[in-house]
């Protein structure tokens, strides 16, 4: 798994949402970004509930 700085996480959340909107599966997003599937799942759930505001 890749190590990220705390300031990188908003960018990663937005990238997760972009990839999901392009049709990527959660597993592939996690692998591509070096994140856990759980992190991606929680991020996408928040995005689904709150839209772009949930990614900040």
Coordinates of C-alpha atoms in Angstrom, one line a residue:
X1 CA 0.0 0.0 0.0
X2 CA 1.2 3.5 -0.8
X3 CA 1.9 6.1 1.9
X4 CA 0.2 9.4 1.4
X5 CA 0.4 12.7 3.2
X6 CA -2.7 13.9 5.0
X7 CA -3.0 16.8 2.4
X8 CA -3.3 14.2 -0.4
X9 CA -6.5 12.6 0.8
X10 CA -9.0 15.1 -0.6
X11 CA -7.4 14.7 -4.0
X12 CA -7.6 10.9 -3.6
X13 CA -11.3 11.1 -2.6
X14 CA -12.0 13.1 -5.8
X15 CA -10.0 10.7 -7.9
X16 CA -12.0 7.8 -6.5
X17 CA -15.2 9.5 -7.4
X18 CA -14.0 10.3 -10.9
X19 CA -12.9 6.7 -11.6
X20 CA -16.2 5.4 -10.2
X21 CA -18.1 7.8 -12.5
X22 CA -16.1 6.4 -15.4
X23 CA -17.3 2.9 -14.5
X24 CA -14.4 1.5 -12.6
X25 CA -15.0 -1.1 -9.9
X26 CA -14.0 -0.4 -6.3
X27 CA -11.4 -3.2 -6.3
X28 CA -9.7 -1.7 -9.3
X29 CA -9.8 1.8 -7.9
X30 CA -8.2 0.6 -4.7
X31 CA -5.5 -1.3 -6.6
X32 CA -4.7 1.6 -8.9
X33 CA -4.4 4.2 -6.1
X34 CA -2.7 2.0 -3.6
X35 CA -5.6 2.2 -1.1
X36 CA -7.7 -0.3 0.8
X37 CA -11.0 -1.4 -0.6
X38 CA -12.6 -0.3 2.7
X39 CA -11.3 3.2 2.3
X40 CA -12.6 3.4 -1.2
X41 CA -15.9 2.0 -0.2
X42 CA -16.4 4.5 2.6
X43 CA -15.3 7.4 0.3
X44 CA -17.7 6.4 -2.4
X45 CA -20.6 5.9 0.1
X46 CA -20.0 9.5 1.4
X47 CA -19.8 10.7 -2.2
X48 CA -23.1 9.0 -3.0
X49 CA -24.8 10.5 0.1
X50 CA -23.3 14.1 0.0
X51 CA -22.1 14.6 -3.6
X52 CA -18.9 16.6 -4.2
X53 CA -19.2 18.2 -0.7
X54 CA -18.7 14.8 0.8
X55 CA -15.2 14.6 -0.7
X56 CA -13.8 17.7 0.9

